């Protein structure tokens, strides 16, 4: 339980550091975070890592692209 909590806390910190100004920045960061989360969930449940990463990446990119800069704008993304 402790390892899971620490992993979720680290993921939350990374996701907040990756948000960006533009729709494209949010789509890219959402896709990357979703792919990582999807692969992680697949690894824990015994599924295919590639399939989990693809589904998670698509869901994350869609979520990032559909959010508004007024709703989610935590500043400049970490990679810029």
mmCIF file of N, CA and C in Angstrom:
data_model
loop_
_atom_site.group_PDB
_atom_site.id
_atom_site.type_symbol
_atom_site.label_atom_id
_atom_site.label_comp_id
_atom_site.label_asym_id
_atom_site.label_seq_id
_atom_site.Cartn_x
_atom_site.Cartn_y
_atom_site.Cartn_z
ATOM 1 N N UNK A 1 0.824 -1.187 0.000
ATOM 2 C CA UNK A 1 0.000 0.000 0.000
ATOM 3 C C UNK A 1 0.872 1.256 0.000
ATOM 4 N N UNK A 2 1.957 1.235 0.755
ATOM 5 C CA UNK A 2 2.824 2.406 0.845
ATOM 6 C C UNK A 2 3.487 2.706 -0.497
ATOM 7 N N UNK A 3 3.933 1.663 -1.200
ATOM 8 C CA UNK A 3 4.565 1.863 -2.503
ATOM 9 C C UNK A 3 3.574 2.443 -3.501
ATOM 10 N N UNK A 4 2.336 1.972 -3.453
ATOM 11 C CA UNK A 4 1.310 2.485 -4.356
ATOM 12 C C UNK A 4 1.046 3.957 -4.074
ATOM 13 N N UNK A 5 0.964 4.323 -2.810
ATOM 14 C CA UNK A 5 0.731 5.721 -2.447
ATOM 15 C C UNK A 5 1.873 6.615 -2.915
ATOM 16 N N UNK A 6 3.097 6.160 -2.746
ATOM 17 C CA UNK A 6 4.246 6.948 -3.189
ATOM 18 C C UNK A 6 4.273 7.079 -4.706
ATOM 19 N N UNK A 7 3.921 6.007 -5.403
ATOM 20 C CA UNK A 7 3.890 6.060 -6.864
ATOM 21 C C UNK A 7 2.818 7.028 -7.349
ATOM 22 N N UNK A 8 1.652 7.010 -6.730
ATOM 23 C CA UNK A 8 0.590 7.940 -7.115
ATOM 24 C C UNK A 8 0.967 9.384 -6.808
ATOM 25 N N UNK A 9 1.635 9.606 -5.707
ATOM 26 C CA UNK A 9 2.088 10.951 -5.359
ATOM 27 C C UNK A 9 3.115 11.459 -6.369
ATOM 28 N N UNK A 10 4.043 10.603 -6.764
ATOM 29 C CA UNK A 10 5.038 10.984 -7.768
ATOM 30 C C UNK A 10 4.377 11.274 -9.106
ATOM 31 N N UNK A 11 3.407 10.461 -9.491
ATOM 32 C CA UNK A 11 2.695 10.676 -10.748
ATOM 33 C C UNK A 11 1.928 11.995 -10.726
ATOM 34 N N UNK A 12 1.306 12.301 -9.603
ATOM 35 C CA UNK A 12 0.578 13.563 -9.485
ATOM 36 C C UNK A 12 1.529 14.752 -9.603
ATOM 37 N N UNK A 13 2.691 14.662 -8.978
ATOM 38 C CA UNK A 13 3.676 15.742 -9.080
ATOM 39 C C UNK A 13 4.177 15.938 -10.493
ATOM 40 N N UNK A 14 4.444 14.838 -11.183
ATOM 41 C CA UNK A 14 4.888 14.939 -12.574
ATOM 42 C C UNK A 14 3.799 15.509 -13.466
ATOM 43 N N UNK A 15 2.572 15.111 -13.233
ATOM 44 C CA UNK A 15 1.495 15.595 -14.088
ATOM 45 C C UNK A 15 1.275 17.089 -13.901
ATOM 46 N N UNK A 16 1.428 17.587 -12.702
ATOM 47 C CA UNK A 16 1.274 19.022 -12.482
ATOM 48 C C UNK A 16 2.423 19.809 -13.094
ATOM 49 N N UNK A 17 3.602 19.224 -13.129
ATOM 50 C CA UNK A 17 4.755 19.896 -13.715
ATOM 51 C C UNK A 17 4.755 19.880 -15.229
ATOM 52 N N UNK A 18 3.910 19.070 -15.828
ATOM 53 C CA UNK A 18 3.926 18.923 -17.279
ATOM 54 C C UNK A 18 2.842 19.719 -17.984
ATOM 55 N N UNK A 19 1.952 20.339 -17.273
ATOM 56 C CA UNK A 19 0.866 21.086 -17.921
ATOM 57 C C UNK A 19 1.427 22.307 -18.641
ATOM 58 N N UNK A 20 0.747 22.734 -19.682
ATOM 59 C CA UNK A 20 1.255 23.851 -20.459
ATOM 60 C C UNK A 20 0.211 24.902 -20.751
ATOM 61 N N UNK A 21 0.637 25.907 -21.494
ATOM 62 C CA UNK A 21 -0.240 27.012 -21.864
ATOM 63 C C UNK A 21 -1.216 26.642 -22.968
ATOM 64 N N UNK A 22 -0.702 26.050 -24.012
ATOM 65 C CA UNK A 22 -1.513 25.849 -25.217
ATOM 66 C C UNK A 22 -2.204 24.496 -25.215
ATOM 67 N N UNK A 23 -3.172 24.374 -26.113
ATOM 68 C CA UNK A 23 -3.874 23.105 -26.275
ATOM 69 C C UNK A 23 -2.903 22.009 -26.684
ATOM 70 N N UNK A 24 -1.960 22.325 -27.551
ATOM 71 C CA UNK A 24 -0.971 21.338 -27.983
ATOM 72 C C UNK A 24 -0.091 20.862 -26.843
ATOM 73 N N UNK A 25 0.346 21.792 -25.993
ATOM 74 C CA UNK A 25 1.153 21.411 -24.825
ATOM 75 C C UNK A 25 0.378 20.473 -23.908
ATOM 76 N N UNK A 26 -0.884 20.810 -23.669
ATOM 77 C CA UNK A 26 -1.693 19.969 -22.790
ATOM 78 C C UNK A 26 -1.972 18.614 -23.422
ATOM 79 N N UNK A 27 -2.153 18.562 -24.740
ATOM 80 C CA UNK A 27 -2.386 17.281 -25.417
ATOM 81 C C UNK A 27 -1.145 16.399 -25.354
ATOM 82 N N UNK A 28 0.023 16.985 -25.577
ATOM 83 C CA UNK A 28 1.268 16.207 -25.523
ATOM 84 C C UNK A 28 1.520 15.690 -24.112
ATOM 85 N N UNK A 29 1.407 16.570 -23.130
ATOM 86 C CA UNK A 29 1.668 16.130 -21.758
ATOM 87 C C UNK A 29 0.625 15.116 -21.299
ATOM 88 N N UNK A 30 -0.626 15.321 -21.682
ATOM 89 C CA UNK A 30 -1.663 14.353 -21.327
ATOM 90 C C UNK A 30 -1.427 13.009 -21.979
ATOM 91 N N UNK A 31 -0.982 13.024 -23.239
ATOM 92 C CA UNK A 31 -0.698 11.771 -23.933
ATOM 93 C C UNK A 31 0.454 11.015 -23.306
ATOM 94 N N UNK A 32 1.510 11.727 -22.952
ATOM 95 C CA UNK A 32 2.662 11.069 -22.327
ATOM 96 C C UNK A 32 2.317 10.508 -20.948
ATOM 97 N N UNK A 33 1.619 11.299 -20.164
ATOM 98 C CA UNK A 33 1.235 10.821 -18.837
ATOM 99 C C UNK A 33 0.231 9.681 -18.922
ATOM 100 N N UNK A 34 -0.698 9.779 -19.869
ATOM 101 C CA UNK A 34 -1.671 8.703 -20.045
ATOM 102 C C UNK A 34 -1.020 7.412 -20.494
ATOM 103 N N UNK A 35 -0.032 7.513 -21.380
ATOM 104 C CA UNK A 35 0.673 6.315 -21.843
ATOM 105 C C UNK A 35 1.417 5.647 -20.691
ATOM 106 N N UNK A 36 2.064 6.438 -19.873
ATOM 107 C CA UNK A 36 2.759 5.879 -18.718
ATOM 108 C C UNK A 36 1.801 5.242 -17.724
ATOM 109 N N UNK A 37 0.695 5.920 -17.470
ATOM 110 C CA UNK A 37 -0.290 5.371 -16.537
ATOM 111 C C UNK A 37 -0.932 4.110 -17.098
ATOM 112 N N UNK A 38 -1.241 4.120 -18.393
ATOM 113 C CA UNK A 38 -1.837 2.935 -19.014
ATOM 114 C C UNK A 38 -0.909 1.738 -18.982
ATOM 115 N N UNK A 39 0.369 1.969 -19.247
ATOM 116 C CA UNK A 39 1.341 0.875 -19.184
ATOM 117 C C UNK A 39 1.493 0.367 -17.752
ATOM 118 N N UNK A 40 1.474 1.285 -16.798
ATOM 119 C CA UNK A 40 1.581 0.879 -15.396
ATOM 120 C C UNK A 40 0.397 0.055 -14.930
ATOM 121 N N UNK A 41 -0.795 0.471 -15.308
ATOM 122 C CA UNK A 41 -1.991 -0.288 -14.936
ATOM 123 C C UNK A 41 -1.972 -1.655 -15.603
ATOM 124 N N UNK A 42 -1.563 -1.706 -16.867
ATOM 125 C CA UNK A 42 -1.477 -2.993 -17.562
ATOM 126 C C UNK A 42 -0.467 -3.919 -16.897
ATOM 127 N N UNK A 43 0.646 -3.362 -16.451
ATOM 128 C CA UNK A 43 1.651 -4.184 -15.777
ATOM 129 C C UNK A 43 1.112 -4.756 -14.470
ATOM 130 N N UNK A 44 0.346 -3.955 -13.756
ATOM 131 C CA UNK A 44 -0.207 -4.420 -12.482
ATOM 132 C C UNK A 44 -1.316 -5.445 -12.660
ATOM 133 N N UNK A 45 -2.062 -5.337 -13.763
ATOM 134 C CA UNK A 45 -3.193 -6.243 -13.972
ATOM 135 C C UNK A 45 -2.847 -7.426 -14.857
ATOM 136 N N UNK A 46 -1.623 -7.473 -15.377
ATOM 137 C CA UNK A 46 -1.216 -8.601 -16.211
ATOM 138 C C UNK A 46 -1.616 -8.474 -17.664
ATOM 139 N N UNK A 47 -1.961 -7.287 -18.103
ATOM 140 C CA UNK A 47 -2.355 -7.067 -19.492
ATOM 141 C C UNK A 47 -1.161 -6.726 -20.363
ATOM 142 N N UNK A 48 -1.439 -6.391 -21.601
ATOM 143 C CA UNK A 48 -0.402 -6.015 -22.558
ATOM 144 C C UNK A 48 0.050 -4.577 -22.297
ATOM 145 N N UNK A 49 1.349 -4.392 -22.121
ATOM 146 C CA UNK A 49 1.874 -3.046 -21.851
ATOM 147 C C UNK A 49 1.631 -2.106 -23.021
ATOM 148 N N UNK A 50 1.833 -2.604 -24.240
ATOM 149 C CA UNK A 50 1.642 -1.770 -25.424
ATOM 150 C C UNK A 50 0.210 -1.308 -25.576
ATOM 151 N N UNK A 51 -0.719 -2.224 -25.370
ATOM 152 C CA UNK A 51 -2.136 -1.867 -25.481
ATOM 153 C C UNK A 51 -2.523 -0.869 -24.398
ATOM 154 N N UNK A 52 -2.067 -1.094 -23.192
ATOM 155 C CA UNK A 52 -2.357 -0.161 -22.109
ATOM 156 C C UNK A 52 -1.787 1.217 -22.376
ATOM 157 N N UNK A 53 -0.563 1.262 -22.920
ATOM 158 C CA UNK A 53 0.061 2.548 -23.236
ATOM 159 C C UNK A 53 -0.691 3.261 -24.355
ATOM 160 N N UNK A 54 -1.128 2.518 -25.365
ATOM 161 C CA UNK A 54 -1.874 3.142 -26.463
ATOM 162 C C UNK A 54 -3.214 3.704 -25.995
ATOM 163 N N UNK A 55 -3.937 2.913 -25.233
ATOM 164 C CA UNK A 55 -5.243 3.374 -24.751
ATOM 165 C C UNK A 55 -5.077 4.545 -23.784
ATOM 166 N N UNK A 56 -4.140 4.437 -22.853
ATOM 167 C CA UNK A 56 -3.900 5.521 -21.906
ATOM 168 C C UNK A 56 -3.406 6.782 -22.584
ATOM 169 N N UNK A 57 -2.522 6.624 -23.572
ATOM 170 C CA UNK A 57 -2.019 7.783 -24.305
ATOM 171 C C UNK A 57 -3.110 8.488 -25.083
ATOM 172 N N UNK A 58 -3.975 7.711 -25.723
ATOM 173 C CA UNK A 58 -5.081 8.315 -26.475
ATOM 174 C C UNK A 58 -6.040 9.048 -25.546
ATOM 175 N N UNK A 59 -6.364 8.431 -24.422
ATOM 176 C CA UNK A 59 -7.268 9.073 -23.468
ATOM 177 C C UNK A 59 -6.632 10.330 -22.865
ATOM 178 N N UNK A 60 -5.356 10.260 -22.540
ATOM 179 C CA UNK A 60 -4.671 11.422 -21.979
ATOM 180 C C UNK A 60 -4.546 12.565 -22.964
ATOM 181 N N UNK A 61 -4.233 12.244 -24.220
ATOM 182 C CA UNK A 61 -4.123 13.286 -25.244
ATOM 183 C C UNK A 61 -5.473 13.940 -25.496
ATOM 184 N N UNK A 62 -6.520 13.130 -25.537
ATOM 185 C CA UNK A 62 -7.858 13.693 -25.731
ATOM 186 C C UNK A 62 -8.240 14.586 -24.558
ATOM 187 N N UNK A 63 -7.951 14.132 -23.356
ATOM 188 C CA UNK A 63 -8.250 14.951 -22.183
ATOM 189 C C UNK A 63 -7.480 16.257 -22.174
ATOM 190 N N UNK A 64 -6.214 16.204 -22.561
ATOM 191 C CA UNK A 64 -5.416 17.425 -22.623
ATOM 192 C C UNK A 64 -5.883 18.376 -23.705
ATOM 193 N N UNK A 65 -6.274 17.828 -24.848
ATOM 194 C CA UNK A 65 -6.722 18.668 -25.958
ATOM 195 C C UNK A 65 -8.085 19.290 -25.686
ATOM 196 N N UNK A 66 -8.912 18.611 -24.920
ATOM 197 C CA UNK A 66 -10.266 19.103 -24.668
ATOM 198 C C UNK A 66 -10.354 20.082 -23.510
ATOM 199 N N UNK A 67 -9.293 20.215 -22.721
ATOM 200 C CA UNK A 67 -9.327 21.167 -21.615
ATOM 201 C C UNK A 67 -9.028 22.571 -22.122
ATOM 202 N N UNK A 68 -9.537 23.523 -21.428
ATOM 203 C CA UNK A 68 -9.326 24.923 -21.779
ATOM 204 C C UNK A 68 -8.159 25.484 -20.976
ATOM 205 N N UNK A 69 -7.431 26.404 -21.573
ATOM 206 C CA UNK A 69 -6.339 27.058 -20.865
ATOM 207 C C UNK A 69 -6.815 27.826 -19.647
ATOM 208 N N UNK A 70 -8.063 28.247 -19.663
ATOM 209 C CA UNK A 70 -8.622 28.948 -18.503
ATOM 210 C C UNK A 70 -8.916 27.983 -17.360
ATOM 211 N N UNK A 71 -9.230 26.726 -17.713
ATOM 212 C CA UNK A 71 -9.552 25.738 -16.686
ATOM 213 C C UNK A 71 -8.299 25.124 -16.076
ATOM 214 N N UNK A 72 -7.333 24.783 -16.931
ATOM 215 C CA UNK A 72 -6.111 24.119 -16.480
ATOM 216 C C UNK A 72 -4.931 24.873 -17.073
ATOM 217 N N UNK A 73 -4.310 25.724 -16.283
ATOM 218 C CA UNK A 73 -3.121 26.438 -16.732
ATOM 219 C C UNK A 73 -2.195 26.575 -15.537
ATOM 220 N N UNK A 74 -1.251 25.665 -15.456
ATOM 221 C CA UNK A 74 -0.321 25.673 -14.335
ATOM 222 C C UNK A 74 1.035 26.240 -14.723
ATOM 223 N N UNK A 75 1.062 26.983 -15.804
ATOM 224 C CA UNK A 75 2.300 27.627 -16.202
ATOM 225 C C UNK A 75 3.027 26.906 -17.312
ATOM 226 N N UNK A 76 4.264 27.283 -17.465
ATOM 227 C CA UNK A 76 5.104 26.736 -18.525
ATOM 228 C C UNK A 76 5.420 25.265 -18.262
ATOM 229 N N UNK A 77 5.328 24.404 -19.301
ATOM 230 C CA UNK A 77 5.625 22.988 -19.083
ATOM 231 C C UNK A 77 7.101 22.764 -18.759
ATOM 232 N N UNK A 78 7.391 21.668 -18.105
ATOM 233 C CA UNK A 78 8.745 21.370 -17.649
ATOM 234 C C UNK A 78 9.724 21.193 -18.801
ATOM 235 N N UNK A 79 9.251 20.790 -19.974
ATOM 236 C CA UNK A 79 10.166 20.514 -21.079
ATOM 237 C C UNK A 79 10.496 21.753 -21.896
ATOM 238 N N UNK A 80 9.969 22.900 -21.585
ATOM 239 C CA UNK A 80 10.256 24.114 -22.370
ATOM 240 C C UNK A 80 11.147 25.058 -21.623
#
